[in-house]
Coordinates of C-alpha atoms and ligand atoms in Angstrom, one line a residue:
X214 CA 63.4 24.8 12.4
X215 CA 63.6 27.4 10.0
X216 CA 63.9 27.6 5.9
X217 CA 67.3 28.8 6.0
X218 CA 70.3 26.8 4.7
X219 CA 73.7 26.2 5.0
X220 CA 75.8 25.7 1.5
X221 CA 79.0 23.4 2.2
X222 CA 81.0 23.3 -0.9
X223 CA 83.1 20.4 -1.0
X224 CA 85.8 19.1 -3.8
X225 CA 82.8 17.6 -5.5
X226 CA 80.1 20.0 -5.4
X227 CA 77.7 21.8 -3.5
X228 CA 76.2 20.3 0.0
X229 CA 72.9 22.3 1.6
X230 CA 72.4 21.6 5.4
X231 CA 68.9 23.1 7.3
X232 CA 69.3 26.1 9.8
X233 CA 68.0 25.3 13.2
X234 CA 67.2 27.5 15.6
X235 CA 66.8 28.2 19.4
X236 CA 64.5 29.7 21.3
X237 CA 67.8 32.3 21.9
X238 CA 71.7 31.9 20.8
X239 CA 73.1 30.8 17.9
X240 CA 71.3 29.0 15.4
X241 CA 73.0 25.3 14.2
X242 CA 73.8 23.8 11.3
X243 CA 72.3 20.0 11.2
X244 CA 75.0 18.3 9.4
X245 CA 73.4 15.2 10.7
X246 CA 73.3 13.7 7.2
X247 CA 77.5 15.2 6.1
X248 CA 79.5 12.1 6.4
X249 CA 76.9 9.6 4.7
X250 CA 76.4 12.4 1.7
X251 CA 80.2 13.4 2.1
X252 CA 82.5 11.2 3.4
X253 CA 83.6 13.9 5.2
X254 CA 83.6 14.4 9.0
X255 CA 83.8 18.2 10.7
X256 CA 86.8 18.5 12.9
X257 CA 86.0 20.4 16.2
X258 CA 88.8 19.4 19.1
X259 CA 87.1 20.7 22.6
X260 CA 84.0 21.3 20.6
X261 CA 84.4 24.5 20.6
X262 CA 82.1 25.0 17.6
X263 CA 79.5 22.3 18.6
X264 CA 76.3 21.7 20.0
X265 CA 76.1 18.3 21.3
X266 CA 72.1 18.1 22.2
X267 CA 68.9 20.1 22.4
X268 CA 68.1 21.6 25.8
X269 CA 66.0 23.8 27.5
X270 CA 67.6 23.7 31.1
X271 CA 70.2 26.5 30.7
X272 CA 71.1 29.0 28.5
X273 CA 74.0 31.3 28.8
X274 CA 75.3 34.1 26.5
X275 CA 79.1 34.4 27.1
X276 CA 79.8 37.7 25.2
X277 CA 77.0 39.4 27.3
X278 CA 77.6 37.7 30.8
X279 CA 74.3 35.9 31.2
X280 CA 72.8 32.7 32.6
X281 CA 69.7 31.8 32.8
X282 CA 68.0 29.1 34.2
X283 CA 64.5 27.9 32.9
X284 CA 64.8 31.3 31.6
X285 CA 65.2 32.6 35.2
X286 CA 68.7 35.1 35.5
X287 CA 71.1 33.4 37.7
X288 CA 71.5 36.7 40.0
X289 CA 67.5 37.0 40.7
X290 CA 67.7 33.0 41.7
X291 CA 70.9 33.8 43.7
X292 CA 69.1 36.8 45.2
X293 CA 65.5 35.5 45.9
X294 CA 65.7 31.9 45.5
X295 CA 66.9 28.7 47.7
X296 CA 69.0 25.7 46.5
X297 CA 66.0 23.0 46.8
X298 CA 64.0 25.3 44.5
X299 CA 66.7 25.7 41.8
X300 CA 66.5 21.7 42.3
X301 CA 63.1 21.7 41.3
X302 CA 63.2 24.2 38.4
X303 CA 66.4 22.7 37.0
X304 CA 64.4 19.1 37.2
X305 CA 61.0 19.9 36.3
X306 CA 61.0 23.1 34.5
X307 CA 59.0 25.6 36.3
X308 CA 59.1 27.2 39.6
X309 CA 57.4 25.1 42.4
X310 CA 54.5 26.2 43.7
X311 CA 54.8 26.3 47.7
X312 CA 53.0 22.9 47.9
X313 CA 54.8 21.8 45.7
X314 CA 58.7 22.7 47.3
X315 CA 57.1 21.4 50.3
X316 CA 56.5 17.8 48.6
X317 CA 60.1 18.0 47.5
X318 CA 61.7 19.1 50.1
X319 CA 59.9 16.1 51.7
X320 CA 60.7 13.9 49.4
X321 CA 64.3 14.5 49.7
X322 CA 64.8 14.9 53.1
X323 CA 63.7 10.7 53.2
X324 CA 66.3 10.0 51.0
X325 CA 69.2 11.5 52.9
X326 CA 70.3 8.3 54.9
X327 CA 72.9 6.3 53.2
X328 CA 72.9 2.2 53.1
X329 CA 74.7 1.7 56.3
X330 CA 77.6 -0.8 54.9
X331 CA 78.5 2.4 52.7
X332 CA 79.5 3.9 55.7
X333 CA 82.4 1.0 55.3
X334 CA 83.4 2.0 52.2
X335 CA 85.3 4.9 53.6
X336 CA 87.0 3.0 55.8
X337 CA 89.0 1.3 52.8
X338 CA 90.2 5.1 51.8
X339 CA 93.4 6.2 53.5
X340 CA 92.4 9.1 55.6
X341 CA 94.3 11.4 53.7
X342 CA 92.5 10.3 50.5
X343 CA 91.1 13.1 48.7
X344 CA 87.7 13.8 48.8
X345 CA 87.4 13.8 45.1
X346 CA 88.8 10.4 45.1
X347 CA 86.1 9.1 47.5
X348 CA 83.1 10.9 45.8
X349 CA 83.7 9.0 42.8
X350 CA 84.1 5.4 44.7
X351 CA 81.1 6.0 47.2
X352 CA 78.7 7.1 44.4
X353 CA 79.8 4.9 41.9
X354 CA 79.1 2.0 44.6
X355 CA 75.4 3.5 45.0
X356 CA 74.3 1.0 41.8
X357 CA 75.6 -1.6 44.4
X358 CA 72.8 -0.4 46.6
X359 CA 69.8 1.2 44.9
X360 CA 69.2 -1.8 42.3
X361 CA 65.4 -0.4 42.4
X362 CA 66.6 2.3 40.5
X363 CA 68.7 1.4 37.8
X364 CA 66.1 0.9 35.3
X365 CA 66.4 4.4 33.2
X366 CA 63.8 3.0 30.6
X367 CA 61.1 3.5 33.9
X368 CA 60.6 6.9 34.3
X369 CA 59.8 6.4 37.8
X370 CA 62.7 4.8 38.8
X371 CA 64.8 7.4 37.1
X372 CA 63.2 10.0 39.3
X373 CA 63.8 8.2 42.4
X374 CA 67.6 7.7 41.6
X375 CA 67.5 11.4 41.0
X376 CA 65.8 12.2 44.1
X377 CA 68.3 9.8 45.7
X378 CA 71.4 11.3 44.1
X379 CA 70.6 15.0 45.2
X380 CA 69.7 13.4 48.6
X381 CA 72.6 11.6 49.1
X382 CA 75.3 14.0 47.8
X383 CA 75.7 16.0 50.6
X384 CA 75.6 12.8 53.3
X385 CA 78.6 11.3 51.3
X386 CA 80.5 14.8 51.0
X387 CA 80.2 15.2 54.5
X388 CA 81.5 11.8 55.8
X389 CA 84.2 12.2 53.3
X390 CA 85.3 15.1 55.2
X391 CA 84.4 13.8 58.4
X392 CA 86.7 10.3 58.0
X393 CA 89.5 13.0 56.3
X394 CA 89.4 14.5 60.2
X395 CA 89.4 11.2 62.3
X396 CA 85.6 12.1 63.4
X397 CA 82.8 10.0 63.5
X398 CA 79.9 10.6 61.0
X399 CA 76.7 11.9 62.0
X400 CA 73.8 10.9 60.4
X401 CA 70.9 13.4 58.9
X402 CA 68.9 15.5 61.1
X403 CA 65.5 16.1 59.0
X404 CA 64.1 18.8 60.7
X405 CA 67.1 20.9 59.2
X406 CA 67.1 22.2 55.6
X407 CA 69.1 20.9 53.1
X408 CA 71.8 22.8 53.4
X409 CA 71.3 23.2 57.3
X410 CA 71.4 19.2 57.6
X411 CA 74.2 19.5 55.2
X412 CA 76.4 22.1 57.8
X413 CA 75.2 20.0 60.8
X414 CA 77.1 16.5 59.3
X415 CA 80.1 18.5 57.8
X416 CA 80.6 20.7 61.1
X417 CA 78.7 19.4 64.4
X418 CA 80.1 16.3 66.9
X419 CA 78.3 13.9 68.1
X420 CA 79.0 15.4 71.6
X421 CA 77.2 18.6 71.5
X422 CA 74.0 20.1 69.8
X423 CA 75.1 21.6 66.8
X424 CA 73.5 25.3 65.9
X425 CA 73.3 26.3 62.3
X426 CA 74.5 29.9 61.6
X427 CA 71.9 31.3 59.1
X428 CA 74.4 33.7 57.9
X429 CA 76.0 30.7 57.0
X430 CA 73.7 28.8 55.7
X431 CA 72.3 30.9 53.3
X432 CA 76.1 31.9 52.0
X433 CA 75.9 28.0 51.7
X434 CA 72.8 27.7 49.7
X435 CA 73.5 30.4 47.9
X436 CA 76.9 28.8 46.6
X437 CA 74.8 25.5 46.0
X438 CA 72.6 27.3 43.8
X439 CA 76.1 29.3 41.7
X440 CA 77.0 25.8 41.0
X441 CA 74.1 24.1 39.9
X442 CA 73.6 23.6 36.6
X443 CA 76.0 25.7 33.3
X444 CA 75.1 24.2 29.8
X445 CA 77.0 21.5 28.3
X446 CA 79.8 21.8 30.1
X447 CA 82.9 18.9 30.3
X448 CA 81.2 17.3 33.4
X449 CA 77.6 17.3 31.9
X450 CA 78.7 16.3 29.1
X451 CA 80.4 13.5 30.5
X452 CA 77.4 12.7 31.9
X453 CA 75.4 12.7 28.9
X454 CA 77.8 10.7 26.9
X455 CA 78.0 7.7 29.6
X456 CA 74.1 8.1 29.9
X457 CA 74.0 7.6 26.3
X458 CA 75.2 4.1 26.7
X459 CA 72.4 3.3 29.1
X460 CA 74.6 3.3 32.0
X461 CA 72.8 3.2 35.5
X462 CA 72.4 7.4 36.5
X463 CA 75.1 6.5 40.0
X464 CA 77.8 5.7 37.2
X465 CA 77.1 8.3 35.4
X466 CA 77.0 11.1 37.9
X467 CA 80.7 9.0 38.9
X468 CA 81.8 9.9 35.4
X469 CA 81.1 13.4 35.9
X470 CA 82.6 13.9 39.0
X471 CA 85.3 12.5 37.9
X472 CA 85.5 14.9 35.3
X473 CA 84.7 17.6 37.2
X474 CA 87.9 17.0 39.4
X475 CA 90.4 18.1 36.7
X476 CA 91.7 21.9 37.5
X477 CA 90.7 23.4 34.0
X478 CA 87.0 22.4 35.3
X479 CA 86.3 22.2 39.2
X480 CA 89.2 21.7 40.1
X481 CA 89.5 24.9 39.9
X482 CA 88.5 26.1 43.0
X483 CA 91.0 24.9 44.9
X484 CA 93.9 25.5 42.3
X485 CA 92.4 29.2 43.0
X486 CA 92.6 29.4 46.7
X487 CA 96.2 27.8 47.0
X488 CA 97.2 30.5 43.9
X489 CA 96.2 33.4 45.7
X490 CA 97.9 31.8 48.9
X491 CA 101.1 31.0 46.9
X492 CA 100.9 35.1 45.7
X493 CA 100.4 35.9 49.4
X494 CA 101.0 39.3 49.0
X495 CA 99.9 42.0 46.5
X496 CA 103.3 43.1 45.5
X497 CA 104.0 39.7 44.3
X498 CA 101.3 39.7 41.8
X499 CA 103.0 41.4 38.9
X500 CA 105.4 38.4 39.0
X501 CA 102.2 36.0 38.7
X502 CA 100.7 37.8 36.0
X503 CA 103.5 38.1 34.2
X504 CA 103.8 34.2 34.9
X505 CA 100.1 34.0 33.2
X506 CA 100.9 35.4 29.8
X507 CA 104.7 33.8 29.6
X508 CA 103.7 31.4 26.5
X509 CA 106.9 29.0 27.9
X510 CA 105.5 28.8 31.7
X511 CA 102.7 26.3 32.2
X512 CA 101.2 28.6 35.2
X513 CA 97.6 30.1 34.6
X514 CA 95.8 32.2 36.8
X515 CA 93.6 29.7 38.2
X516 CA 89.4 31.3 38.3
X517 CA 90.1 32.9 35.6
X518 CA 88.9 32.4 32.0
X519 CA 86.0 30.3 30.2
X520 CA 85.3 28.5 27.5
X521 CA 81.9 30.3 27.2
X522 CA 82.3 33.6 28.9
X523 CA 84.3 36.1 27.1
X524 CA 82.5 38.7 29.4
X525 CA 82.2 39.0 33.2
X526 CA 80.8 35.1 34.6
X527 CA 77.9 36.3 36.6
X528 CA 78.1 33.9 39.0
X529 CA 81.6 35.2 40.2
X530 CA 79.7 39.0 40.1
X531 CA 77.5 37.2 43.2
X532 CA 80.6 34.8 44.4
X533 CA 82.2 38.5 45.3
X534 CA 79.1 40.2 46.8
X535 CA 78.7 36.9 49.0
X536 CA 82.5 36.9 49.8
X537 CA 82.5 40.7 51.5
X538 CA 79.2 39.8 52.8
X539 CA 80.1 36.7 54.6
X540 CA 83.7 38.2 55.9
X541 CA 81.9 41.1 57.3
X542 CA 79.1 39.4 59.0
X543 CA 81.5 36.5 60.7
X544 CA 83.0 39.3 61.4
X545 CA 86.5 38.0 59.5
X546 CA 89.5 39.3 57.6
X547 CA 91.2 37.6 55.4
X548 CA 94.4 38.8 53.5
X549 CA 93.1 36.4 50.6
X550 CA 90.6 38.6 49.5
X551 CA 92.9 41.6 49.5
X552 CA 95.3 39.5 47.0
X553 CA 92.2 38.1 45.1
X554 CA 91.0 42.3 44.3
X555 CA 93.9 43.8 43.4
X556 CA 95.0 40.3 41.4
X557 CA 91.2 41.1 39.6
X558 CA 92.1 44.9 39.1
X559 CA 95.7 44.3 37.8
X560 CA 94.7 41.1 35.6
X561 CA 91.3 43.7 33.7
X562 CA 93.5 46.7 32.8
X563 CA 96.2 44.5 31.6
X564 CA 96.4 44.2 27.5
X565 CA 97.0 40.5 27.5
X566 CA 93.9 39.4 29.1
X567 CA 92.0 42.0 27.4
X568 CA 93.0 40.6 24.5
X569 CA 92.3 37.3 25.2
X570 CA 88.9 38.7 27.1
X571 CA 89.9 36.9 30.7
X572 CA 87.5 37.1 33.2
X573 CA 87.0 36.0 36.5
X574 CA 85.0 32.8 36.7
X575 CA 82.7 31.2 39.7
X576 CA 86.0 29.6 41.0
X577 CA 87.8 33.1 41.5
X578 CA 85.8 34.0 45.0
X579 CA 84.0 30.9 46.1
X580 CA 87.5 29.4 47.8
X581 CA 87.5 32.5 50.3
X582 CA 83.8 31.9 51.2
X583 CA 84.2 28.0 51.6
X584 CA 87.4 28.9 53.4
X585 CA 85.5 31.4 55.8
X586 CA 83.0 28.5 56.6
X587 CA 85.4 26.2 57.5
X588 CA 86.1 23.7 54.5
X589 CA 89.8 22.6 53.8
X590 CA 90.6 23.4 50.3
X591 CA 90.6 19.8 49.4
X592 CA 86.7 19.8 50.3
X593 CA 86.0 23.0 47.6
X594 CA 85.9 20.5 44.4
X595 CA 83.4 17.9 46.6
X596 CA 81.3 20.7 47.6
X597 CA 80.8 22.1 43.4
X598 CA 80.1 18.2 42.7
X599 CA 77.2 17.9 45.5
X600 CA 76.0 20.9 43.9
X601 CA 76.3 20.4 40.5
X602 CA 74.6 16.5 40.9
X603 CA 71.0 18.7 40.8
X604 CA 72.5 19.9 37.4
X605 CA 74.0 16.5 36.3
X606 CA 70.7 14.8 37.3
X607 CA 68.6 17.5 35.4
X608 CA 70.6 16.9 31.9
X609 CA 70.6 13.1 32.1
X610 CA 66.7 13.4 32.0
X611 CA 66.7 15.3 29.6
X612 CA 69.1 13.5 27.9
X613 CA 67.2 10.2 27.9
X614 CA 63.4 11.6 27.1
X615 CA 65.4 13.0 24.2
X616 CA 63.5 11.3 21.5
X617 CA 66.9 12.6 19.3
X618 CA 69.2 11.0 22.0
X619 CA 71.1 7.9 20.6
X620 CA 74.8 6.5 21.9
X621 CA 77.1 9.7 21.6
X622 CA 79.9 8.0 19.7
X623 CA 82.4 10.9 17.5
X624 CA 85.0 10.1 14.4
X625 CA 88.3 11.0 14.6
X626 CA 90.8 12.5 11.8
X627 CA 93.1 9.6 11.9
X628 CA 96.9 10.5 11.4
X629 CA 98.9 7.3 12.5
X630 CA 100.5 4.6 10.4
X631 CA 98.7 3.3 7.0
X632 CA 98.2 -0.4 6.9
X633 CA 101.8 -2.1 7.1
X634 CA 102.8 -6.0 7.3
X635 CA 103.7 -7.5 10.6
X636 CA 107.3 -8.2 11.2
X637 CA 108.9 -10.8 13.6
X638 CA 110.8 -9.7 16.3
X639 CA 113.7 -11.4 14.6
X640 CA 113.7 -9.3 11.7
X641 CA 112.8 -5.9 13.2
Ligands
LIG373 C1 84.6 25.9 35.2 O1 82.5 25.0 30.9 C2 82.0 25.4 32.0 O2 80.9 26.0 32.0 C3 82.8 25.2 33.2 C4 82.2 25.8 34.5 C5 81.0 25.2 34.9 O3 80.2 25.8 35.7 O4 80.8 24.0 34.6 O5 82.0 27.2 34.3 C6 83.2 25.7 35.6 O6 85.3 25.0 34.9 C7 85.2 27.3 35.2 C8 86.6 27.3 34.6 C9 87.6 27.0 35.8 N1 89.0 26.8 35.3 C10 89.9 27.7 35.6 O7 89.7 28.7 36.2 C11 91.3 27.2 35.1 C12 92.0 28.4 34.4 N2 91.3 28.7 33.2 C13 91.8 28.1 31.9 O8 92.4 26.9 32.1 C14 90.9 28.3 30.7 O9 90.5 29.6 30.8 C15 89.7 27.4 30.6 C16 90.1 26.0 30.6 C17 88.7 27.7 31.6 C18 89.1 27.7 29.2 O10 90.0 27.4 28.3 P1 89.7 27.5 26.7 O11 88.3 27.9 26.4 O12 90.1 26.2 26.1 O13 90.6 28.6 26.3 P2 92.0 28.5 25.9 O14 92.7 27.6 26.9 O15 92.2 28.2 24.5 O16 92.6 30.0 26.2 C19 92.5 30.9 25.2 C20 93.7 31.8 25.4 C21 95.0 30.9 25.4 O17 96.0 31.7 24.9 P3 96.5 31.4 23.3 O18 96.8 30.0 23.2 O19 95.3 31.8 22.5 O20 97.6 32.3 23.1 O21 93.7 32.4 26.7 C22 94.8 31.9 27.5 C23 95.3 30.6 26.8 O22 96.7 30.4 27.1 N3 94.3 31.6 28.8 C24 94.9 32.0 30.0 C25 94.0 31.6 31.0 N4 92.9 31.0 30.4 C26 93.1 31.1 29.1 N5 96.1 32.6 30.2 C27 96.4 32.8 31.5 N6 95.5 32.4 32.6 C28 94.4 31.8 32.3 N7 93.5 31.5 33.3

């Protein structure tokens, strides 16, 4: 809180709203009190101008390219970290101590097996169903299952439906894909680490040991950890809103994948691997740019752009460095990437998105890695949402320990028809 003031002046007279500020980033106006003082409401469409909530999970500063998480930069986490550990910070705040990651890592790995009669759920999905479309029926269905933690007034059954949801996640990602390919699902090998267990179900056979490539792996958990958590994003705030209703956390973490499936959000992944497919070749890419900035043709280059960041997104900084890494160790070429450089190169020097300060985002790169592993493109927006669930889970706590929090429930500026008499059909 600070002393400072904001002055609205309004048709009839002079309104004075307190300052707020952050620890870092833009201070807010609380204009809590506007409409009962006013009758006015503000009018923000894609809240562009609005902060929704208090948090202290992620900060990121989109004019200089940073994200941090619990104040830790998103490159040293990439860098240094692992995927369960981001878990644990995103959840609880700090850094584990190594007792600590062990206990959670424990934790979770007993909370990978799925009710077996999920395992029928899939079988209602036409095999060519998309992923996206099963994620959101299998974990809505969890509140069928995990009735012993749907009560999000006891905080410890809200962290066992968290610890459940970033258990579970990968378990139900990977028998999406596996009933997408006609093979049966294997169930969680424990001795593996998360993202290890993760590659075994998506990848091995029931037929033969499966070995997990730690080159791999660690491109995996890496990603994982890129996709975590990023501010108040649609999805999390999806997440929040249902969550403000007191809806059980499986819905809500439903809600938000369903929002994150859209390809202005996650989507976005695999609108970016088909677009650099569909360029194919870097002659052609002129054309597509020149697509990108034609105000009459819907196309957009898909990984590029951001709400937030009008700078460089860090995480697709890493998503690149991880890309040439992961070609070069599998020892792989792929024509992809060539397109995807020289589309980068062409898209930075050119005045339009300059302008307009268009950057790559984390969906740029990450299709060529995921592509490299093995994962259909249909798989890429599944893979952000098992990911993103440690972020999802992270911001509903935080969301209901808010002692601020109440139903999220915005005004409108109304523009239809003013009251009018009905009229019998007859007479119309
Ligand atoms: C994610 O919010 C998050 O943090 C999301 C995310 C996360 O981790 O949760 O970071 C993940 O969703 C990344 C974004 C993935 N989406 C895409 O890559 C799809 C392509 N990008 C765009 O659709 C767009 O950039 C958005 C949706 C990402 C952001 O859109 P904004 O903030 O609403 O900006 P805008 O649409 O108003 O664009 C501003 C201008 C417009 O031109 P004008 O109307 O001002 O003339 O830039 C243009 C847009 O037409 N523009 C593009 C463009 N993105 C914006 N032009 C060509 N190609 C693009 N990709």
């Amino acid at each position: 809180m600070t002393n400072r003031t904001a002055k609205i002046s309004t048709g009839s007279g002079d309104l004075t709203y307190p300052l707020l500020e952050g620890s870092v980033g833009p201070d807010v106006i609380d204009i809590r009190k506007l409409y009962g003082e006013s009758g006015m409401f503000t009018y923000d469409p894609g809240f562009t101008s609005t902060a929704s909530c208090q948090s202290a999970i992620t900060y990121i500063d989109g004019d200089e390219g940073i994200l941090l998480h619990r104040g830790y930069p998103i490159d040293q986490l990439a860098e240094q970290s692992s995927f369960m550990e981001v878990a644990y910070l995103l959840l609880h705040g700090d850094l584990p101590k190594k007792n600590e990651l062990e206990e959670f890592n424990y934790i979770i790995s007993r909370h990978t097996m799925l009710h077996e009669q999920l395992a029928t759920f899939y079988r209602g999905f036409r095999r060519d169903a998309h992923p996206m479309a099963i994620m959101c029926g299998v974990v809505g269905a969890l509140s069928a299952f995990y009735h012993d933690s749907t009560d999000i007034t006891d905080p410890q059954q809200r962290l066992i439906a968290s610890h459940r949801l970033i258990a579970k996640m990968p378990t139900i990602a990977a028998m999406a894909y596996k009933y997408s390919i006609g093979q049966p699902f294997l169930y969680p090998d424990n001795s593996l680490s998360y993202t290890g267990n993760f590659l075994r179900m998506t990848f091995g056979v029931p037929a033969e040991p499966y070995e997990v490539n730690p080159i791999v792996e660690k491109a995996m958990d890496r990603i994982f950890i890129l996709h975590a958590d990023h501010e108040q994003n649609a999805s999390t705030s999806t997440v929040r809103l249902a969550g403000s209703s007191g809806a059980n956390p499986f819905a809500c973490i439903a809600a938000g994948i369903a929002c994150l499936w859209g390809p202005a959000h996650g989507g976005a992944n695999e609108a970016a691997l088909n677009m650099l497919r569909e360029i194919g070749d870097v002659k052609r890419i002129k054309e597509y740019v020149a697509r990108a900035k034609d105000k009459n043709d819907p196309f957009r280059l898909m990984g590029f752009g951001h709400r937030v960041y009008k700078n460089y997104d860090p995480r697709a900084k890493v998503m690149q460095q991880t890309a040439e890494e992961v070609l070069k160790e599998l020892k792989l070429s792929d024509p992809v990437l060539d397109v995807a450089r020289e589309l980068e190169q062409i898209a930075l020097s050119d005045e339009y998105f300059i302008e307009k300060k268009l950057y790559p985002n984390v969906d740029f790169y990450s299709g060529i890695i995921l592509n490299a592993i093995g994962f259909p493109t249909e798989m890429f927006t599944a893979l952000f949402a098992l990911a993103r669930t440690v972020g999802w889970v992270a911001q509903w706590n935080e969301m209901i320990s808010d002692p601020e929090q109440k139903i999220g429930r915005p005004r409108q500026l109304y523009v239809g028809a003013t009251q009018r008499d009905y009229v019998p059909a007859g007479k119309r």
